[in-house]
Short mmCIF file of C-alpha atoms in Angstrom, two decimals:
data_model
loop_
_atom_site.label_atom_id
_atom_site.label_comp_id
_atom_site.label_asym_id
_atom_site.label_seq_id
_atom_site.Cartn_x
_atom_site.Cartn_y
_atom_site.Cartn_z
CA ARG Y 25 -32.88 -19.63 -5.07
CA SER Y 26 -29.40 -20.17 -4.50
CA CYS Y 27 -27.65 -18.05 -1.32
CA SER Y 28 -24.50 -19.71 -1.68
CA PRO Y 29 -21.78 -17.23 -3.20
CA SER Y 30 -21.05 -16.63 -7.04
CA LEU Y 31 -18.20 -18.34 -8.96
CA ALA Y 32 -16.28 -15.15 -8.88
CA ARG Y 33 -16.67 -14.10 -5.00
CA ALA Y 34 -16.61 -18.13 -3.96
CA THR Y 35 -13.10 -18.42 -5.69
CA ASN Y 36 -11.54 -15.04 -4.92
CA ALA Y 37 -9.03 -16.13 -2.28
CA SER Y 38 -7.78 -19.00 -4.36
CA ARG Y 39 -7.97 -16.96 -7.48
CA ARG Y 40 -5.61 -13.71 -5.72
CA ALA Y 41 -3.14 -16.20 -4.09
CA ARG Y 42 -2.49 -17.72 -7.75
CA LEU Y 43 -2.07 -14.31 -9.65
CA VAL Y 44 -0.37 -12.98 -7.11
CA ALA Y 45 2.20 -15.85 -6.93
CA ARG Y 46 1.82 -16.05 -11.00
CA PHE Y 47 3.61 -12.74 -10.96
CA SER Y 48 6.33 -13.22 -9.12
CA ASP Y 49 7.26 -16.08 -11.16
CA ILE Y 50 7.00 -13.99 -14.24
CA TYR Y 51 9.21 -11.61 -12.86
CA ALA Y 52 12.23 -14.51 -12.20
CA GLN Y 53 11.30 -16.48 -15.28
CA GLU Y 54 9.84 -14.22 -18.22
CA ARG Y 55 11.53 -11.24 -17.41
CA LEU Y 56 15.00 -12.58 -17.30
CA ASP Y 57 13.96 -14.42 -20.42
CA ALA Y 58 13.50 -10.99 -22.01
CA GLU Y 59 16.52 -9.38 -20.82
CA THR Y 60 18.71 -12.18 -22.84
CA LEU Y 61 16.80 -11.74 -25.77
CA LEU Y 62 17.52 -7.55 -25.76
CA ARG Y 63 20.81 -8.07 -24.16
CA SER Y 64 21.48 -9.39 -28.34
CA TYR Y 65 20.44 -6.24 -29.32
CA THR Y 66 22.22 -3.95 -26.95
CA SER Y 67 25.12 -4.27 -24.52
CA ASP Y 68 23.08 -0.75 -22.44
CA VAL Y 69 21.42 -2.48 -19.06
CA GLU Y 70 19.99 0.78 -18.52
CA VAL Y 71 17.66 0.67 -22.25
CA VAL Y 72 17.13 -2.69 -21.83
CA GLN Y 73 15.69 -2.80 -17.98
CA ARG Y 74 13.86 0.43 -19.41
CA ILE Y 75 12.32 -1.52 -22.08
CA ILE Y 76 11.24 -4.62 -19.47
CA TYR Y 77 9.45 -1.64 -17.49
CA ILE Y 78 7.54 -0.15 -20.27
CA ALA Y 79 6.74 -3.21 -21.09
CA ALA Y 80 4.95 -4.22 -17.79
CA VAL Y 81 3.42 -0.88 -17.16
CA GLU Y 82 1.83 -0.82 -20.60
CA SER Y 83 0.30 -4.68 -20.82
CA PHE Y 84 -1.44 -3.45 -17.41
CA HIS Y 85 -2.48 -0.73 -18.98
CA ALA Y 86 -3.65 -2.48 -22.46
CA ALA Y 87 -5.02 -5.79 -20.03
CA LYS Y 88 -7.31 -2.74 -17.46
CA GLY Y 89 -8.90 -1.45 -21.09
CA ALA Y 90 -9.78 -4.44 -22.00
CA TYR Y 91 -11.17 -5.45 -19.13
CA ARG Y 92 -13.56 -2.75 -18.69
CA GLN Y 93 -14.77 -3.34 -22.49
CA PHE Y 94 -14.51 -6.58 -22.36
CA LYS Y 95 -17.09 -6.27 -18.84
CA MET Y 96 -19.14 -3.53 -20.74
CA ARG Y 97 -20.24 -5.75 -23.50
CA VAL Y 98 -20.71 -9.11 -21.74
CA ARG Y 99 -22.97 -6.19 -18.84
CA GLU Y 100 -25.46 -5.64 -21.78
CA ILE Y 101 -26.01 -8.83 -23.69
CA LEU Y 102 -26.47 -10.10 -19.90
CA SER Y 103 -28.93 -7.20 -18.65
CA LEU Y 104 -30.82 -8.07 -21.79
CA GLY Y 105 -32.12 -11.35 -20.38
CA HIS Y 106 -30.95 -10.85 -16.28
CA SER Y 107 -33.88 -11.91 -13.44
CA GLY Y 108 -31.98 -13.25 -10.42
CA PRO Y 109 -30.84 -14.38 -7.74
CA GLU Y 110 -27.34 -12.70 -8.85
CA SER Y 111 -26.37 -9.44 -8.93
CA LEU Y 112 -26.11 -8.42 -12.88
CA GLU Y 113 -22.70 -7.50 -11.42
CA ASP Y 114 -22.08 -10.57 -10.28
CA THR Y 115 -23.36 -12.41 -12.86
CA VAL Y 116 -21.23 -10.55 -15.14
CA LEU Y 117 -17.64 -10.71 -13.31
CA ASP Y 118 -18.89 -14.84 -12.78
CA TYR Y 119 -19.42 -14.96 -16.95
CA ILE Y 120 -16.35 -13.38 -17.19
CA VAL Y 121 -14.43 -16.06 -15.08
CA ARG Y 122 -15.74 -18.24 -16.58
CA HIS Y 123 -15.10 -17.02 -19.99
CA GLU Y 124 -11.35 -15.47 -19.55
CA ASP Y 125 -10.39 -17.55 -22.59
CA LEU Y 126 -12.76 -14.54 -24.89
CA TYR Y 127 -10.27 -12.02 -24.50
CA ASP Y 128 -8.80 -11.14 -27.01
CA ILE Y 129 -4.77 -11.10 -25.20
CA GLN Y 130 -3.17 -10.88 -29.08
CA SER Y 131 -5.01 -7.56 -29.84
CA SER Y 132 -3.46 -6.23 -26.08
CA VAL Y 133 -0.28 -7.42 -26.71
CA ASN Y 134 -0.38 -5.37 -30.59
CA GLU Y 135 -1.81 -2.23 -28.11
CA VAL Y 136 1.61 -2.24 -26.51
CA ILE Y 137 4.22 -2.58 -28.68
CA ARG Y 138 2.84 0.45 -30.68
CA SER Y 139 2.69 1.75 -27.55
CA MET Y 140 5.87 1.17 -26.86
CA ASN Y 141 7.71 2.34 -30.67
CA ILE Y 142 6.20 5.38 -29.78
CA ASN Y 143 7.70 5.63 -26.15
CA PRO Y 144 10.05 8.32 -26.05
CA LYS Y 145 12.61 6.71 -23.28
CA ILE Y 146 12.83 3.75 -25.15
CA SER Y 147 12.28 4.48 -28.47
CA PHE Y 148 16.06 6.16 -29.59
CA SER Y 149 16.80 2.45 -30.05
CA PRO Y 150 15.35 1.02 -32.91
CA GLU Y 151 17.72 -1.57 -33.43
CA ILE Y 152 15.53 -3.44 -31.36
CA ASN Y 153 12.42 -4.94 -32.21
CA PHE Y 154 9.90 -5.54 -29.61
CA ILE Y 155 8.31 -7.90 -31.12
CA VAL Y 156 10.53 -10.20 -29.48
CA ILE Y 157 9.43 -9.75 -25.92
CA SER Y 158 6.32 -10.45 -26.84
CA ASN Y 159 6.20 -13.26 -24.73
CA LEU Y 160 6.81 -11.61 -21.86
CA ILE Y 161 4.14 -9.09 -22.95
CA ARG Y 162 1.31 -11.66 -23.18
CA GLU Y 163 1.84 -13.33 -19.94
CA LEU Y 164 2.09 -9.60 -17.84
CA CYS Y 165 -1.39 -8.95 -20.04
CA ARG Y 166 -2.78 -12.49 -19.41
CA VAL Y 167 -2.51 -11.23 -15.95
CA ALA Y 168 -3.08 -7.97 -15.65
CA PHE Y 169 -6.89 -9.13 -17.00
CA SER Y 170 -7.01 -11.75 -14.46
CA MET Y 171 -6.13 -9.53 -11.97
CA GLN Y 172 -9.12 -7.59 -13.46
CA THR Y 173 -11.77 -10.17 -11.91
CA LEU Y 174 -11.10 -9.78 -8.39
CA VAL Y 175 -12.09 -7.60 -5.22
CA PRO Y 176 -10.70 -5.63 -5.17
CA PRO Y 177 -9.06 -5.63 -8.28
CA LEU Y 178 -5.15 -6.15 -8.02
CA ASP Y 179 -2.99 -3.41 -10.46
CA ILE Y 180 0.64 -2.05 -10.36
CA ALA Y 181 2.65 1.12 -8.43
CA PHE Y 182 3.07 4.34 -10.64
CA GLY Y 183 6.36 4.85 -10.92
CA THR Y 184 7.99 8.11 -12.49
CA ASP Y 185 12.32 8.89 -12.55
CA GLY Y 186 13.28 11.18 -9.95
CA GLU Y 187 10.83 9.57 -6.97
CA LEU Y 188 11.64 9.48 -3.74
CA PHE Y 189 13.20 5.45 -2.98
CA SER Y 190 10.59 3.96 -1.40
CA ASP Y 191 11.82 0.46 0.66
CA THR Y 192 8.09 -0.52 0.61
CA LYS Y 193 7.52 -0.57 -2.41
CA TYR Y 194 10.97 -1.32 -4.14
CA HIS Y 195 14.36 -3.60 -4.35
CA ARG Y 196 17.42 -1.73 -4.59
CA SER Y 197 18.70 -3.14 -7.80
CA ILE Y 198 22.37 -4.04 -7.32
CA GLY Y 199 24.37 -1.35 -8.93
CA SER Y 200 22.12 1.68 -7.10
CA ASP Y 201 24.10 3.61 -4.76
CA PHE Y 202 22.07 2.57 -1.77
CA THR Y 203 23.14 6.25 -0.04
CA ALA Y 204 20.62 8.10 -2.35
CA ALA Y 205 17.29 8.96 -1.95
CA LEU Y 206 15.83 9.12 -5.30
CA VAL Y 207 15.10 6.42 -8.26
CA ALA Y 208 16.74 7.40 -11.36
CA TYR Y 209 14.37 4.77 -12.95
CA HIS Y 210 12.76 1.22 -12.56
CA VAL Y 211 13.08 -1.57 -13.27
CA TRP Y 212 10.01 -3.86 -12.22
CA PRO Y 213 6.87 -2.71 -10.78
CA ALA Y 214 4.91 -2.80 -7.21
CA LEU Y 215 2.00 -5.08 -7.12
CA MET Y 216 -0.43 -3.27 -5.10
CA GLU Y 217 -4.16 -4.19 -3.80
CA ASN Y 218 -5.94 -0.46 -3.20
CA ASP Y 219 -2.58 1.52 -1.13
CA VAL Y 220 -1.22 -2.26 0.12
CA VAL Y 221 2.06 -3.40 -1.07
CA LEU Y 222 1.94 -7.16 -1.69
CA VAL Y 223 5.14 -8.02 -4.03
CA LYS Y 224 7.67 -5.10 -4.46
CA GLY Y 225 8.92 -3.73 -7.00
CA GLU Y 226 12.52 -3.27 -8.37
CA ALA Y 227 14.39 0.44 -8.54
CA VAL Y 228 17.94 1.72 -9.55
CA THR Y 229 18.53 4.61 -7.26
CA LYS Y 230 21.48 6.91 -8.00
CA ARG Y 231 22.91 10.71 -6.53
#
């Protein structure tokens, strides 16, 4: 019987580094591509930025839900014949890491778009079809799902309009009132590991 660490645990640090970097890449590339697409529908920068932030939040929500369901199914199947030497939990995690391609990402994308269509903060923009930013949503779902396989898993910070601005969690956007103490709205979520900020998000502050 092998005493070596499981695949998931042995590769945890390298996968974590890759996923944190990928989250930053999405902010720098896919987010800006989505912004360009949305600006062809509306010139209201706040609406565009709110749409993208909500897309990020909903993508993490959908991917985490899909991961929980996927993990439950895998555990149910593998528990029938599990005998070790790894724990059942490690065996389940190894299976998911090896078979992440089985994640039905399109279902998550569809779920995100449905949620966005009924979100009161952005549903007043009927001229915008959120399918146009499905590439951003897909990449966010993909990275969010993979982040659930880490120990500990990574997540985004919960943010609300009007919250006290935290310079440990966010950069202020261009156009912010730098003397304002409250967040008017969020542009991009902060990436967290438990209560530690790994990558700062972005927010607009106004009086």
